[in-house]
CSV table of C-alpha atoms and ligand atoms in Angstrom, one decimal:
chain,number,residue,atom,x,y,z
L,19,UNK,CA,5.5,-26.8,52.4
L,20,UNK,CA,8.5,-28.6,50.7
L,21,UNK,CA,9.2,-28.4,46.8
L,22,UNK,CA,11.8,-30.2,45.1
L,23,UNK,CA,12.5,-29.2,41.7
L,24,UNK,CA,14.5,-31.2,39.3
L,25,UNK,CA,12.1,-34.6,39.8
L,26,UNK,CA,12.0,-36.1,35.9
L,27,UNK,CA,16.0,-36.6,36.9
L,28,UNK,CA,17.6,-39.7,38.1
L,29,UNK,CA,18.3,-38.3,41.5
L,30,UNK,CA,14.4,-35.9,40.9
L,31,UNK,CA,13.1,-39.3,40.4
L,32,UNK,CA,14.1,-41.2,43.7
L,33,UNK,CA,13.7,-38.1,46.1
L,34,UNK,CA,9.6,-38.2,44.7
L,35,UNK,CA,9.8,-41.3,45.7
L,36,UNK,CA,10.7,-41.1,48.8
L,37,UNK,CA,8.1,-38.1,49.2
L,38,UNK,CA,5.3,-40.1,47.7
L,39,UNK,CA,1.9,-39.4,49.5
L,40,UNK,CA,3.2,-36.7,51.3
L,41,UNK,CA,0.4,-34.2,51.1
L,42,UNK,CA,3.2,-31.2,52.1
L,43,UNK,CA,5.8,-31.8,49.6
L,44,UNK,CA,5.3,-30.8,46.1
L,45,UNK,CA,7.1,-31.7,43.1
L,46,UNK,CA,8.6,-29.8,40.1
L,47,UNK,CA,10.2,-29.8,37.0
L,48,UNK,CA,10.1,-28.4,33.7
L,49,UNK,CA,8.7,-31.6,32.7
L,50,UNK,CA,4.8,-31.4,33.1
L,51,UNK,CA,4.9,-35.8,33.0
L,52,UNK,CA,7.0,-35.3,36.2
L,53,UNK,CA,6.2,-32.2,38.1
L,54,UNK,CA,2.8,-30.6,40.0
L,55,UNK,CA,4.6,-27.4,39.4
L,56,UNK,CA,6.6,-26.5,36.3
L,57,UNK,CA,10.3,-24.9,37.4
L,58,UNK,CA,12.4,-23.8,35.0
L,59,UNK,CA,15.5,-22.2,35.9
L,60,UNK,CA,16.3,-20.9,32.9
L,61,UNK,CA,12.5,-19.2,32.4
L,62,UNK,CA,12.1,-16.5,35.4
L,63,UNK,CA,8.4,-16.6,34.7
L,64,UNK,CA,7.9,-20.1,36.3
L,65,UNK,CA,10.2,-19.3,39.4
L,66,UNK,CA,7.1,-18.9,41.8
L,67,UNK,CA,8.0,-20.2,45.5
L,68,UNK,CA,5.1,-18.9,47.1
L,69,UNK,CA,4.0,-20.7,50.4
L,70,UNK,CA,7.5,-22.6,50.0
L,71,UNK,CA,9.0,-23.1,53.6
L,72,UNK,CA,12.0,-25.5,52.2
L,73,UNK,CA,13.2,-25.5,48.9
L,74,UNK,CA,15.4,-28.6,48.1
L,75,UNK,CA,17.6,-27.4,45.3
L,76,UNK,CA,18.5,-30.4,43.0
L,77,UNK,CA,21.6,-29.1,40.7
L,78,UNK,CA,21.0,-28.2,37.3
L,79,UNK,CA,24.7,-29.1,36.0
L,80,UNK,CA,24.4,-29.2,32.6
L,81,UNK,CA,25.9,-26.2,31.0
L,82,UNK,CA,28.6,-24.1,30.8
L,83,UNK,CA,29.8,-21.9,34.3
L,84,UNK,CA,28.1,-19.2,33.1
L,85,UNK,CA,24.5,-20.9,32.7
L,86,UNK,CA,24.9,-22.9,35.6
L,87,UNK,CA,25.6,-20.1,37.9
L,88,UNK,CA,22.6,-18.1,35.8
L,89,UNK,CA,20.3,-20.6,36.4
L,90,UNK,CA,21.3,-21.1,40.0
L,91,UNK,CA,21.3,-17.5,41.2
L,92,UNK,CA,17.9,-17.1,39.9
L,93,UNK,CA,16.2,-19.8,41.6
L,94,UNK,CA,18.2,-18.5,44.6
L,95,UNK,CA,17.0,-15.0,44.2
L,96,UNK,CA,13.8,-15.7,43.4
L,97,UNK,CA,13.0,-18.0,46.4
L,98,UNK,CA,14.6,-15.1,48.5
L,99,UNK,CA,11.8,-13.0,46.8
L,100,UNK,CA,9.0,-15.4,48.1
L,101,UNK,CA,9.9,-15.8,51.7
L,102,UNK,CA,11.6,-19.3,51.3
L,103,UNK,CA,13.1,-20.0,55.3
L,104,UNK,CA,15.6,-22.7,53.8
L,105,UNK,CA,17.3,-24.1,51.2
L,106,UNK,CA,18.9,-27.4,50.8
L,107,UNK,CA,21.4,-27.8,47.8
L,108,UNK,CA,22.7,-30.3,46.3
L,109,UNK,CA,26.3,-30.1,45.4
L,110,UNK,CA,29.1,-31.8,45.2
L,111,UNK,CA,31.6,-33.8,47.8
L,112,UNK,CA,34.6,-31.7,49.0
L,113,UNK,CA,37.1,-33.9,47.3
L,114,UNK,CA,35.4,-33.0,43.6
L,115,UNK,CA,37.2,-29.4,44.3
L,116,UNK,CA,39.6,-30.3,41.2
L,117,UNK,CA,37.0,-31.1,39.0
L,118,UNK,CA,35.7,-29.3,35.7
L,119,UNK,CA,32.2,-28.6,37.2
L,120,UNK,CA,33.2,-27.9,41.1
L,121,UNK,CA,33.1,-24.0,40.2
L,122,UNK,CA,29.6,-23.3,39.7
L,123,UNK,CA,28.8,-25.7,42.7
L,124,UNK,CA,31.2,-23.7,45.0
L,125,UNK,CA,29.5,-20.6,43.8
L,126,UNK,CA,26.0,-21.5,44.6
L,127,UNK,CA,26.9,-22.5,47.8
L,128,UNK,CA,28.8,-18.8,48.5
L,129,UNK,CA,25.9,-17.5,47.4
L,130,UNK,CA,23.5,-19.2,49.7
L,131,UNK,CA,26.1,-18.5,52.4
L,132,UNK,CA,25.4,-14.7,51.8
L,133,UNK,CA,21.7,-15.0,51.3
L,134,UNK,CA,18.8,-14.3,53.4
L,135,UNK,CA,17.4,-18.1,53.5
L,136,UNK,CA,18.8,-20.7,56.4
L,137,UNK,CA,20.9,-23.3,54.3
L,138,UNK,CA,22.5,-27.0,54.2
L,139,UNK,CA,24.9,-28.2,51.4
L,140,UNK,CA,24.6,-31.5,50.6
L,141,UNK,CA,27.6,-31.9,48.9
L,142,UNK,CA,27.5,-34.9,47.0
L,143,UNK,CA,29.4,-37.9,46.2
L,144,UNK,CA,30.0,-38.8,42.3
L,145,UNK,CA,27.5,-41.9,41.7
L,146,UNK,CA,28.4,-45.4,41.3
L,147,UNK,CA,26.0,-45.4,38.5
L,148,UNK,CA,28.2,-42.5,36.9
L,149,UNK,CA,31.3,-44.7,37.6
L,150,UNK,CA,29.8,-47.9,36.5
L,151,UNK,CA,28.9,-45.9,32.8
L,152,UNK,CA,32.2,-43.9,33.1
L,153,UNK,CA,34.3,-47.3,32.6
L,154,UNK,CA,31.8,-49.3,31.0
L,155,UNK,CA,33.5,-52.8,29.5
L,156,UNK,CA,33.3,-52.7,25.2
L,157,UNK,CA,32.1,-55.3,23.5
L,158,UNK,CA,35.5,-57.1,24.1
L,159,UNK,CA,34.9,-57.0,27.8
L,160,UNK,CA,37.7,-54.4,28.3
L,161,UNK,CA,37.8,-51.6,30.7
L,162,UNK,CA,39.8,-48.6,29.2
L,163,UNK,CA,38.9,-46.3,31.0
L,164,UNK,CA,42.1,-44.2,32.1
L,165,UNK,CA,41.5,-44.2,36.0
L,166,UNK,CA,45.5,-45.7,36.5
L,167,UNK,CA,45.5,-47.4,39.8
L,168,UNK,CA,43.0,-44.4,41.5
L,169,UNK,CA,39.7,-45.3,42.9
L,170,UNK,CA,36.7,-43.6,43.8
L,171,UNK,CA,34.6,-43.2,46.8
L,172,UNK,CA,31.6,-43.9,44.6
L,173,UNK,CA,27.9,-43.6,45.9
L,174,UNK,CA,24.5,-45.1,45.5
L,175,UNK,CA,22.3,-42.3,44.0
L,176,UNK,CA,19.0,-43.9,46.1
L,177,UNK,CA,21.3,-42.9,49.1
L,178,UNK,CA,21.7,-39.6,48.2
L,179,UNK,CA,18.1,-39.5,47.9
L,180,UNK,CA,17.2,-41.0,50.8
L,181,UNK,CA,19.4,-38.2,52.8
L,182,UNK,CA,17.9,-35.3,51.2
L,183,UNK,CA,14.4,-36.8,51.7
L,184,UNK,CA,15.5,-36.6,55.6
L,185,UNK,CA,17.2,-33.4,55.5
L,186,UNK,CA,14.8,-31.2,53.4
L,187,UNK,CA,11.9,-32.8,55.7
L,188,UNK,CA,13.2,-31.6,58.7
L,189,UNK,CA,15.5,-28.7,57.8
L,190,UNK,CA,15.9,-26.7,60.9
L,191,UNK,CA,18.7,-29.3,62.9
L,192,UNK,CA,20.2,-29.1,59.4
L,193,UNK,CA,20.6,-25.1,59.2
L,194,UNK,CA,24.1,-23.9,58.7
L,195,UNK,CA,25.5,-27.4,57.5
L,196,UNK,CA,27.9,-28.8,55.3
L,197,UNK,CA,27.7,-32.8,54.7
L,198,UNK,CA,30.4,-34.8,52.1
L,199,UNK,CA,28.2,-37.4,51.4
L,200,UNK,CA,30.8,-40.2,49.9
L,201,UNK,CA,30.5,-43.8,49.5
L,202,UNK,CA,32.3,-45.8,52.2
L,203,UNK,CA,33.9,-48.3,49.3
L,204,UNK,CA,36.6,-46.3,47.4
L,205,UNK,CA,36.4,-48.5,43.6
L,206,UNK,CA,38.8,-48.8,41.1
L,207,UNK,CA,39.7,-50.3,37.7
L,208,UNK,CA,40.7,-53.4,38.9
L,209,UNK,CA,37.8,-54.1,41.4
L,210,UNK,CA,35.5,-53.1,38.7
L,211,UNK,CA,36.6,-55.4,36.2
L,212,UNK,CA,36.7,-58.5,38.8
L,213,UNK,CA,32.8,-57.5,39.7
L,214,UNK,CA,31.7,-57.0,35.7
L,215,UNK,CA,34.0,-60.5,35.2
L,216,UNK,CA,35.8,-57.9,32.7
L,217,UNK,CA,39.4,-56.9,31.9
L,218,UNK,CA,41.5,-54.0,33.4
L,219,UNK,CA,43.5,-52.1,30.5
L,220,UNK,CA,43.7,-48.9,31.1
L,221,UNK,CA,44.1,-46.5,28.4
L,222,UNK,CA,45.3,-43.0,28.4
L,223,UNK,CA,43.6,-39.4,28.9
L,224,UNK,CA,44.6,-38.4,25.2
L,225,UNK,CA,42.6,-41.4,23.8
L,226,UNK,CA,39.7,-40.7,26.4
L,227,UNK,CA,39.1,-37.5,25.8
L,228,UNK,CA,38.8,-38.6,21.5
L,229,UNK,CA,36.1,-41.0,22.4
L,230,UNK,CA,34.4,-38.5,24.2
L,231,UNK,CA,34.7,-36.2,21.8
L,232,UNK,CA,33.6,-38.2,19.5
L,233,UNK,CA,30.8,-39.6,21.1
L,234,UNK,CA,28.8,-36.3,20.2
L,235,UNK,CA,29.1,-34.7,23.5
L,236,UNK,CA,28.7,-31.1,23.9
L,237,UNK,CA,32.1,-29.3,24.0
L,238,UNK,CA,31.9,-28.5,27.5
L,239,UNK,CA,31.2,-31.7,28.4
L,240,UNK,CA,34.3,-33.0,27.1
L,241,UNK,CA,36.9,-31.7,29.9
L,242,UNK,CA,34.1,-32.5,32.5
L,243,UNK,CA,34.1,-36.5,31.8
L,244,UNK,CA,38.3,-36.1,31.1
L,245,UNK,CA,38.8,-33.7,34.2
L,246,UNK,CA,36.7,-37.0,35.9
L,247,UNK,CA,39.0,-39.3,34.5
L,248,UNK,CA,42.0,-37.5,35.7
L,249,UNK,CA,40.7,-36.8,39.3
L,250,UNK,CA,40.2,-40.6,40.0
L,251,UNK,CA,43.1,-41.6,38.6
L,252,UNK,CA,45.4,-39.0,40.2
L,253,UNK,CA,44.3,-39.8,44.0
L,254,UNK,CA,42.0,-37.3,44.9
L,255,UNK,CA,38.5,-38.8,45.0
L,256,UNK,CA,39.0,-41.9,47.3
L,257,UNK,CA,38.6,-40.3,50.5
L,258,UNK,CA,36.0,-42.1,52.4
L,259,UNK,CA,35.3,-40.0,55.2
L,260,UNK,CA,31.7,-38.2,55.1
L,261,UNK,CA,28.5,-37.8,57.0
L,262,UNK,CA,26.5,-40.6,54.6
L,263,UNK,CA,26.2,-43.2,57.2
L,264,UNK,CA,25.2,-40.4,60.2
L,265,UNK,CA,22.5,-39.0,57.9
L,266,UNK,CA,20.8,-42.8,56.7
L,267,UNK,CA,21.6,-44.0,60.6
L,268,UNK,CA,22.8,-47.0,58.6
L,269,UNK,CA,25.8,-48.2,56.7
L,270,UNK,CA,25.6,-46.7,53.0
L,271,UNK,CA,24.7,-49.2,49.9
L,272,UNK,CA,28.4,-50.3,48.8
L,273,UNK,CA,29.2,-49.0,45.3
L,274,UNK,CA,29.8,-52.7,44.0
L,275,UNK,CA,27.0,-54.0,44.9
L,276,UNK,CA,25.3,-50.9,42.9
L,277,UNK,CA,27.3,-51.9,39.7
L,278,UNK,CA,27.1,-55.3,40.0
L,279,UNK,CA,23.2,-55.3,40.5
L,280,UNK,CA,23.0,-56.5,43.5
L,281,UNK,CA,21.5,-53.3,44.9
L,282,UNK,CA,17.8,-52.9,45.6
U,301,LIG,N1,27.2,-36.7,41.9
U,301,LIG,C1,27.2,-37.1,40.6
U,301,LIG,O1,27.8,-38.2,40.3
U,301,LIG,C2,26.5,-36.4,39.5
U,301,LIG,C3,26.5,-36.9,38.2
U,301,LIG,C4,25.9,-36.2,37.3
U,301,LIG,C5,25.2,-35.0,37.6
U,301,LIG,N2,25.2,-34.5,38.8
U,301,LIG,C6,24.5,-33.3,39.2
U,301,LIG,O2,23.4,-33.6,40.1
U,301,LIG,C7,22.2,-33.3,39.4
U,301,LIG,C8,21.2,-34.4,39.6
U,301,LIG,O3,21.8,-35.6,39.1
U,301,LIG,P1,20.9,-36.6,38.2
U,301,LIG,O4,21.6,-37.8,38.2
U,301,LIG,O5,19.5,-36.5,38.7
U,301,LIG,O6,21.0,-35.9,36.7
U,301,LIG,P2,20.0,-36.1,35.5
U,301,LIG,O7,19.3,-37.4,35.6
U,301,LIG,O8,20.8,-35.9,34.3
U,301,LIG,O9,18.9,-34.9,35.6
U,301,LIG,C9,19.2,-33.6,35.2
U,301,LIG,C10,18.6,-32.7,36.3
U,301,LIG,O10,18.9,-31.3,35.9
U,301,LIG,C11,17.7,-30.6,36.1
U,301,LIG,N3,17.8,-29.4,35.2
U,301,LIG,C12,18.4,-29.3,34.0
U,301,LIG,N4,18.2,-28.1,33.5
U,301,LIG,C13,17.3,-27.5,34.3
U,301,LIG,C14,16.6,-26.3,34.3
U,301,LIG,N5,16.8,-25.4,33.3
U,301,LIG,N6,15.8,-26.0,35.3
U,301,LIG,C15,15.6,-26.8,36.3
U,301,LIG,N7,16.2,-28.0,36.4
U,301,LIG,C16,17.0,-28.3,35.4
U,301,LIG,C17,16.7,-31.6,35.7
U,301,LIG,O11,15.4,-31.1,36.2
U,301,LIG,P3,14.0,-31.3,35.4
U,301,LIG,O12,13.2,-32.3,36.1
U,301,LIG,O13,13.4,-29.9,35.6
U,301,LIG,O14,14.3,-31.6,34.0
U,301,LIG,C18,17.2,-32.8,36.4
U,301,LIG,O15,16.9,-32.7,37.8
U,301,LIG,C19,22.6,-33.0,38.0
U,301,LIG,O16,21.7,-32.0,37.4
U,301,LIG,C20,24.0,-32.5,38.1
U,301,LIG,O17,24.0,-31.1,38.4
U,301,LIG,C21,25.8,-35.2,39.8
């Protein structure tokens, strides 16, 4: 039996989805509208995995390091507990190594490394949804976003989905890999604004990281969205190389097409 947790998210919410009808996949959440099975990382209580053969590990991201890597290494453990065989996580793509949130990811994936279950990393792309909120245009039709001339090899969630439907369905070819799962269309201010039929004007990180702030994020999310800001901007998310299209057998969705609407 497969169980997914995380389903009432965006990425939960297409990997059901894909499962739908499947009498040997179950799905759970913490949200009883979403899941068969309530899983609640942070509530060791609800971490029952028995007669789990696959668990596929959606990231639970939200938090500071410390309750990340909490809620992760008790999922972990506790699937170890119940005779789980694998585990397939999903992380985040090789080149988000600089960012704010990489740490816990990296740590979860040690710590399957080191564990008793077979494993595959799904380390995943940042979404061209993100992107697409990330520099929204205001209601002047401006991009401000401070991504300076630095693009980003943004992804289609449904993509995403669609490979950890076919890896967590058939884990065993899988065991023991690591997949960057970028888009295959590295996007930038510019091409942005031409698909939104918005302006380019990008501001700085200083005045970024005020809107944020003042948005009524949660202080940790602050340096996350900034630390984004800066990663794209300064070169080091446009790296296009990955696994996506071995994984779909296809070409992935482009990132544009996402955005723009123009993507199933
Ligand atoms: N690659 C990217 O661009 C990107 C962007 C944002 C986030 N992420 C990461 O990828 C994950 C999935 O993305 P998404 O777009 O689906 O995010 P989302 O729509 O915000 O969904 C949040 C996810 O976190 C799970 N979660 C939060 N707290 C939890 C807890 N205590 N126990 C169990 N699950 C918990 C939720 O599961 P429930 O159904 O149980 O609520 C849900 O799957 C995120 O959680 C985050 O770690 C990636």
């Amino acid at each position: 039996m497969l169980l997914v947790t995380g389903v009432s998210g965006a990425l939960g919410k297409l990997i059901a989805a894909g499962l739908a009808g499947r009498a040997d996949a179950v799905l759970a959440s913490r949200d009883p509208q979403y899941g068969e099975r309530r899983i609640d990382f942070d509530d060791p209580a609800s971490l029952d995995f028995t007669g789990v053969a696959t668990l596929l590990l959606i990231s639970a991201g939200y938090g500071e390091d410390d309750v990340v890597i909490t809620r992760h290494g008790a999922v972990i453990d506790a699937a170890e507990r119940d005779g789980v065989a694998h585990i397939v996580y999903t992380s985040l793509a090789s080149a988000g190594d600089h960012l704010p949130y990489a740490l816990p990811h990296r740590w979860t994936e040690r710590r399957l490394r080191s564990g008793r279950a077979a494993w595959t990393v799904l380390r995943n792309g940042l979404y061209a949804e993100l992107l697409a909120w990330l520099a929204a245009p205001d209601a002047e039709g401006r991009i401000t976003a401070p991504l300076g001339g630095g693009k980003l090899a943004a992804v289609a969630r449904r993509d995403l989905a669609e490979a950890a439907c076919r890896v967590a369905l058939d884990p065993a070819p899988h065991a023991g890999r690591v997949y960057d799962l970028v888009g295959e269309e590295a996007v930038g201010g510019a091409e942005l604004a031409e698909a939104l039929g918005a302006v380019y004007t990008p501001g700085t990180m200083a005045q970024a990281r005020e809107r944020v702030a003042a948005s009524g994020a949660a202080p940790f999310q602050v340096p996350m969205l900034v630390g984004t800001y800066s990663a794209i901007a300064h070169g080091f998310m446009d790296g296009t190389a990955g696994d996506l299209r071995a994984l779909l057998g296809r070409a992935p969705t482009g990132a544009l097409d996402v955005i723009g609407g123009k993507a199933a």
